[in-house]
Amino acid sequence: MRILITGGAGFIGSHVVRLFLKKYPKYYIYNLDALTYAGNLENLHDVENVLNYTFIKGDITNESFVLKLFDKYQFDAVIHLAAESHVDRSILDPLSFVKTNVLGTINLLNAFKNCHNGNYDRKLFYHISTDEVYGSLGLTGLFKETTAYQPNSPYSASKASSDHFVRAYGETYGLPYLISNCSNNYGSNQFPEKLIPLFINNILQKKQLPVYGDGNYTRDWLYVEDHAIAIDLIFHKGKAKETYNIGGLNEWKNIDLVKLLCDKMDKRLNLDFGSSRNLITYVKDRPGHDLRYAIDASKIKEELGWSPLVTFHEGLEKTIDWYLNNKDWVDNVTSGKYQEYYKKQYNN
């Protein structure tokens, strides 16, 4: 089987590429990544010479490039992870999210459709999405696969649009697809613009920890390796034209998570208790900030037997250890361009 994994040099993508390479030596894995600020081949240095692996540098927004790529390699399946994914960036530059998340997805769908010309036997287009497409929950309730879409940020709107296009190609052209919507991921190799790696890095540098609003926004957290296992199960055992929600069953208010992270860092760095908490700074809230996300993952558990294996405390410890042991990786990915964005976003 020839599998194209888009965004395979990114955070979640690199974990999926590694899992498939190690678990399925008879598959051939092609990793397509544009290597923007969040894509980094250092994430895959341990598997870059594996015989059933090829890296391809390219941009899914380039229609002719994508068409030629499918014509050349005749991919049997696509696992589509490539996306712009940071809400804050989407507020500053919505059009980039439309180009990558919507037009890029359509380019892949068209190329997949044209490549197989209606013969979809043992073929699959698997689209990875986010729980943010569902909008914001109140203090109670959970996102189900049947929850109506109500995106509130340019990022979530772009992902919602791409989800709809995948379904539309399934209904209009008979294209075999699967979709999964996941909660907030954390773990190793995550670009330090997202909360957990950002704050680990800031604590190490004794920089402020910017918390939006009152810090009471609630998120469900999923360890990235658990997510990769779920993607593997859905890819191989999911029912065609179905959606699966993947959640960590692990809700935390932002401020409580930040305090927990501070305390774990103090212990790990042999600092006085409360040292890192002193860095917490409340900043102006971002527009359209969703109050709460929480996923009902009962469908994937009942149909495919998946549930998270890593507890949050265990996963957070592993994540902290990884960043502390890979400071060179952090230094290499935090370029000057990222620093300019950081100042623009949080200096208020």
Coordinates of C-alpha atoms in Angstrom, one line a residue:
M1 CA 0.0 0.0 0.0
R2 CA 1.3 3.4 -1.0
I3 CA 0.2 6.0 1.7
L4 CA 0.6 9.7 1.4
I5 CA 0.8 11.5 4.8
T6 CA 0.5 15.2 4.4
G7 CA 2.1 17.4 7.1
G8 CA 4.2 14.5 8.2
A9 CA 7.1 16.7 9.4
G10 CA 4.8 18.5 11.8
F11 CA 3.8 17.7 15.4
I12 CA 1.1 15.1 15.0
G13 CA 2.2 14.1 11.6
S14 CA 5.7 13.0 12.6
H15 CA 4.2 10.8 15.3
V16 CA 1.9 9.2 12.8
V17 CA 4.7 8.7 10.2
R18 CA 6.9 7.0 12.8
L19 CA 4.1 4.7 14.0
F20 CA 3.2 3.6 10.5
L21 CA 6.9 3.1 9.5
K22 CA 7.6 0.9 12.5
K23 CA 4.3 -1.0 12.6
Y24 CA 3.8 -1.6 8.8
P25 CA 7.1 -2.4 7.1
K26 CA 5.2 -3.6 4.0
Y27 CA 3.6 -0.2 3.5
Y28 CA 5.4 2.5 1.6
I29 CA 5.0 5.9 3.4
Y30 CA 5.4 9.2 1.5
N31 CA 5.6 12.2 3.7
L32 CA 4.6 15.5 2.0
D33 CA 5.4 18.6 3.9
A34 CA 6.0 22.3 2.9
L35 CA 8.4 22.7 5.9
T36 CA 6.9 25.9 7.0
Y37 CA 7.7 27.2 10.5
A38 CA 5.9 24.2 12.2
G39 CA 7.3 21.5 9.9
N40 CA 10.7 20.2 10.9
L41 CA 12.6 17.2 9.5
E42 CA 14.5 17.0 12.8
N43 CA 11.2 15.5 14.1
L44 CA 11.9 12.4 12.0
H45 CA 15.7 12.1 12.1
D46 CA 15.4 8.6 13.6
V47 CA 13.5 7.2 10.7
E48 CA 14.7 9.2 7.7
N49 CA 16.8 6.3 6.3
V50 CA 14.1 3.7 6.6
L51 CA 13.7 1.8 3.3
N52 CA 9.9 2.2 3.0
Y53 CA 10.0 5.9 3.5
T54 CA 10.3 8.9 1.1
F55 CA 10.1 12.6 2.1
I56 CA 8.7 15.0 -0.5
K57 CA 9.0 18.8 0.0
G58 CA 6.0 20.5 -1.5
D59 CA 2.9 22.7 -0.9
I60 CA -0.6 21.3 -1.1
T61 CA -1.8 24.8 -2.2
N62 CA 0.0 24.3 -5.5
E63 CA -2.6 22.5 -7.6
S64 CA -0.4 21.4 -10.5
F65 CA 2.3 20.1 -8.2
V66 CA -0.3 18.0 -6.3
L67 CA -1.8 16.6 -9.5
K68 CA 1.6 15.6 -10.8
L69 CA 2.5 14.0 -7.5
F70 CA -0.6 11.7 -7.5
D71 CA 0.0 10.9 -11.2
K72 CA 3.6 9.9 -10.5
Y73 CA 3.0 7.8 -7.3
Q74 CA -0.6 6.6 -7.6
F75 CA -1.2 6.8 -3.9
D76 CA -3.7 4.2 -2.6
A77 CA -4.5 6.2 0.5
V78 CA -4.1 9.7 2.0
I79 CA -3.8 10.6 5.6
H80 CA -4.3 14.4 5.5
L81 CA -2.8 16.2 8.5
A82 CA -1.2 19.3 6.7
A83 CA -2.9 22.4 8.1
E84 CA -2.5 25.8 9.5
S85 CA -3.6 25.1 13.1
H86 CA -3.1 28.0 15.5
V87 CA -6.1 30.1 16.3
D88 CA -4.1 33.2 17.2
R89 CA -2.3 33.2 13.8
S90 CA -5.7 32.8 12.0
I91 CA -7.0 35.9 13.7
L92 CA -4.0 37.8 12.3
D93 CA -4.0 36.2 8.9
P94 CA -7.2 34.4 7.9
L95 CA -6.4 34.1 4.2
S96 CA -3.4 31.8 4.9
F97 CA -5.8 29.4 6.6
V98 CA -8.2 29.5 3.8
K99 CA -5.4 28.7 1.3
T100 CA -3.9 25.8 3.2
N101 CA -6.9 24.3 5.0
V102 CA -9.6 24.8 2.3
L103 CA -7.9 25.1 -1.1
G104 CA -5.1 22.7 -0.1
T105 CA -7.6 20.0 0.9
I106 CA -9.6 20.5 -2.3
N107 CA -6.4 20.1 -4.3
L108 CA -5.8 16.8 -2.6
L109 CA -9.4 15.6 -3.1
N110 CA -9.3 16.5 -6.8
A111 CA -5.9 14.8 -7.3
F112 CA -7.1 11.7 -5.4
K113 CA -10.3 11.6 -7.5
N114 CA -8.6 12.1 -10.8
C115 CA -5.9 9.5 -10.0
H116 CA -8.4 6.7 -9.4
N117 CA -11.1 7.8 -11.8
G118 CA -13.9 6.2 -9.9
N119 CA -12.1 2.9 -9.1
Y120 CA -11.8 3.2 -5.4
D121 CA -11.4 -0.5 -4.4
R122 CA -9.0 -0.6 -1.3
K123 CA -8.6 3.2 -1.5
L124 CA -9.1 5.8 1.3
F125 CA -9.0 9.5 1.9
Y126 CA -8.6 10.1 5.7
H127 CA -9.0 13.7 6.8
I128 CA -7.9 14.7 10.3
S129 CA -9.8 17.7 11.8
T130 CA -10.4 19.4 15.1
D131 CA -13.1 19.6 17.8
E132 CA -13.1 23.4 17.3
V133 CA -15.4 23.1 14.3
Y134 CA -18.2 22.5 16.8
G135 CA -17.8 25.9 18.4
S136 CA -18.1 26.4 22.1
L137 CA -19.7 24.4 24.9
G138 CA -21.3 25.8 28.0
L139 CA -20.4 24.4 31.4
T140 CA -22.1 21.0 30.6
G141 CA -22.4 18.8 27.6
L142 CA -19.9 17.0 25.2
F143 CA -19.2 17.2 21.5
K144 CA -20.6 14.3 19.6
E145 CA -20.1 13.3 16.0
T146 CA -23.6 14.6 15.4
T147 CA -23.1 18.0 17.0
A148 CA -23.8 20.8 14.6
Y149 CA -20.9 22.8 13.3
Q150 CA -20.6 26.4 14.7
P151 CA -17.0 27.5 14.2
N152 CA -16.0 30.8 15.9
S153 CA -12.5 31.5 14.7
P154 CA -11.0 31.8 11.2
Y155 CA -9.0 28.6 12.0
S156 CA -12.0 26.5 13.0
A157 CA -14.1 27.9 10.1
S158 CA -11.4 26.9 7.6
K159 CA -11.3 23.4 9.1
A160 CA -15.1 23.1 9.1
S161 CA -15.1 24.1 5.5
S162 CA -12.5 21.4 4.7
D163 CA -14.6 18.8 6.5
H164 CA -17.6 19.7 4.4
F165 CA -15.7 19.4 1.2
V166 CA -14.4 16.0 2.1
R167 CA -18.0 14.8 2.8
A168 CA -19.2 16.5 -0.4
Y169 CA -16.7 14.7 -2.5
G170 CA -17.8 11.4 -0.8
E171 CA -21.4 12.1 -1.7
T172 CA -20.9 13.7 -5.1
Y173 CA -18.1 11.6 -6.5
G174 CA -18.3 8.4 -4.4
L175 CA -14.8 9.1 -2.9
P176 CA -14.2 6.9 0.1
Y177 CA -13.4 9.0 3.1
L178 CA -13.0 9.1 6.9
I179 CA -12.9 12.1 9.2
S180 CA -11.7 12.4 12.8
N181 CA -12.0 15.4 15.0
C182 CA -9.6 15.6 17.9
S183 CA -9.1 17.6 21.1
N184 CA -6.0 19.6 22.0
N185 CA -2.9 17.5 21.5
Y186 CA 0.3 17.8 23.6
G187 CA 3.6 15.9 23.7
S188 CA 7.0 15.9 22.1
N189 CA 8.0 17.9 19.0
Q190 CA 5.2 20.4 19.3
F191 CA 6.1 23.9 18.0
P192 CA 6.4 26.2 21.0
E193 CA 3.5 28.5 20.1
K194 CA 1.0 26.2 21.7
L195 CA 0.3 26.5 25.4
I196 CA 2.3 23.6 27.0
P197 CA 5.6 23.9 25.1
L198 CA 5.4 27.7 25.0
F199 CA 5.1 27.8 28.8
I200 CA 7.8 25.2 29.4
N201 CA 10.1 27.3 27.2
N202 CA 9.1 30.6 28.9
I203 CA 9.7 29.1 32.4
L204 CA 13.2 28.0 31.3
Q205 CA 13.9 31.6 30.1
K206 CA 12.1 33.2 33.1
K207 CA 9.7 35.0 30.7
Q208 CA 6.1 35.9 31.5
L209 CA 3.4 33.2 31.0
P210 CA 0.6 35.0 29.1
V211 CA -2.8 33.7 30.1
Y212 CA -5.8 35.0 28.2
G213 CA -8.6 36.6 30.0
D214 CA -9.4 35.1 33.4
G215 CA -7.8 31.8 32.5
N216 CA -11.1 29.8 33.0
Y217 CA -11.3 28.6 29.4
T218 CA -11.5 24.8 29.5
R219 CA -9.9 22.3 27.1
D220 CA -9.7 18.5 26.7
W221 CA -6.1 17.3 26.4
L222 CA -5.0 14.3 24.4
Y223 CA -1.4 12.9 24.4
V224 CA -0.1 12.9 20.9
E225 CA 1.0 9.2 20.9
D226 CA -2.6 8.2 21.9
H227 CA -3.8 10.2 19.0
A228 CA -1.5 8.5 16.6
I229 CA -2.8 5.1 17.8
A230 CA -6.4 6.3 17.3
I231 CA -5.5 7.4 13.7
D232 CA -4.0 4.0 13.0
L233 CA -7.2 2.3 14.3
I234 CA -9.6 4.5 12.3
F235 CA -7.5 4.2 9.1
H236 CA -7.6 0.4 9.3
K237 CA -10.9 -0.4 11.0
G238 CA -13.1 2.7 10.7
K239 CA -16.3 2.5 8.7
A240 CA -16.3 4.4 5.4
K241 CA -17.9 7.8 5.3
E242 CA -18.0 8.0 9.1
T243 CA -16.6 10.6 11.6
Y244 CA -14.9 9.7 14.8
N245 CA -14.3 12.0 17.7
I246 CA -11.0 11.5 19.5
G247 CA -10.7 13.0 23.0
G248 CA -8.4 12.6 26.0
L249 CA -11.3 12.5 28.5
N250 CA -9.2 15.0 30.3
E251 CA -10.7 18.5 30.9
W252 CA -8.6 21.3 32.4
K253 CA -9.2 25.0 32.9
N254 CA -6.3 26.9 31.3
I255 CA -5.2 28.5 34.6
D256 CA -5.3 25.2 36.5
L257 CA -3.2 23.5 33.8
V258 CA -0.7 26.4 33.9
K259 CA -0.4 26.2 37.6
L260 CA 0.1 22.4 37.5
L261 CA 2.8 22.9 34.8
C262 CA 4.5 25.6 36.9
D263 CA 4.6 23.3 39.9
K264 CA 6.0 20.4 37.9
M265 CA 8.6 22.6 36.4
D266 CA 9.6 24.0 39.8
K267 CA 10.1 20.4 41.1
R268 CA 12.0 19.3 37.9
L269 CA 14.3 22.4 38.0
N270 CA 14.8 22.3 41.8
L271 CA 13.2 25.8 42.2
D272 CA 11.3 27.1 45.2
F273 CA 7.7 26.2 45.1
G274 CA 5.7 29.0 43.5
S275 CA 8.7 30.4 41.5
S276 CA 7.2 29.7 38.1
R277 CA 3.7 30.7 39.2
N278 CA 5.1 34.2 39.7
L279 CA 5.6 34.4 36.0
I280 CA 1.8 34.1 35.2
T281 CA 0.5 37.3 33.6
Y282 CA -3.1 37.8 32.5
V283 CA -3.3 39.4 29.1
K284 CA -6.1 40.8 27.0
D285 CA -8.5 38.1 25.8
R286 CA -8.5 37.1 22.2
P287 CA -11.6 37.7 20.0
G288 CA -14.1 34.9 19.7
H289 CA -12.5 32.8 22.5
D290 CA -14.5 29.6 22.9
L291 CA -15.3 28.9 26.6
R292 CA -15.0 25.1 26.6
Y293 CA -14.3 22.1 24.5
A294 CA -15.0 18.5 25.6
I295 CA -15.3 15.4 23.5
D296 CA -17.6 12.3 23.8
A297 CA -15.2 9.6 22.6
S298 CA -17.7 6.7 23.2
K299 CA -18.1 5.9 19.5
I300 CA -14.4 5.2 18.8
K301 CA -14.3 3.2 22.1
E302 CA -17.3 1.1 21.3
E303 CA -16.6 0.5 17.6
L304 CA -12.8 0.3 17.6
G305 CA -11.8 -0.4 21.2
W306 CA -9.8 2.8 21.6
S307 CA -9.3 4.8 24.8
P308 CA -6.4 6.9 26.0
L309 CA -3.5 4.9 27.5
V310 CA -1.5 7.8 29.0
T311 CA -2.8 9.7 32.0
F312 CA -2.4 13.4 31.9
H313 CA 0.1 13.6 34.7
E314 CA 2.2 10.9 33.1
G315 CA 2.0 12.6 29.7
L316 CA 2.8 16.0 31.1
E317 CA 5.9 14.6 32.9
K318 CA 7.0 12.9 29.6
T319 CA 6.5 16.1 27.7
I320 CA 8.4 18.2 30.2
D321 CA 11.3 15.7 30.2
W322 CA 11.4 15.7 26.4
Y323 CA 11.7 19.5 26.1
L324 CA 14.3 19.7 28.9
N325 CA 16.3 17.1 27.1
N326 CA 15.9 18.6 23.7
K327 CA 16.7 22.3 24.2
D328 CA 18.7 22.4 20.9
W329 CA 15.5 21.4 19.0
V330 CA 13.6 24.3 20.7
D331 CA 16.4 26.7 19.8
N332 CA 16.4 25.6 16.2
V333 CA 12.7 26.0 15.6
T334 CA 12.2 29.3 17.4
S335 CA 13.4 31.5 14.6
G336 CA 13.5 35.3 14.4
K337 CA 10.2 35.2 12.4
Y338 CA 8.5 33.4 15.3
Q339 CA 9.8 35.9 17.8
E340 CA 8.3 38.8 15.7
Y341 CA 4.9 37.0 15.8
Y342 CA 5.2 36.4 19.5
K343 CA 5.8 40.1 20.3
K344 CA 2.9 41.1 18.1
Q345 CA 0.5 38.7 19.7
Y346 CA 1.2 39.0 23.4
N347 CA 2.6 42.5 24.0
N348 CA -0.5 44.3 25.0

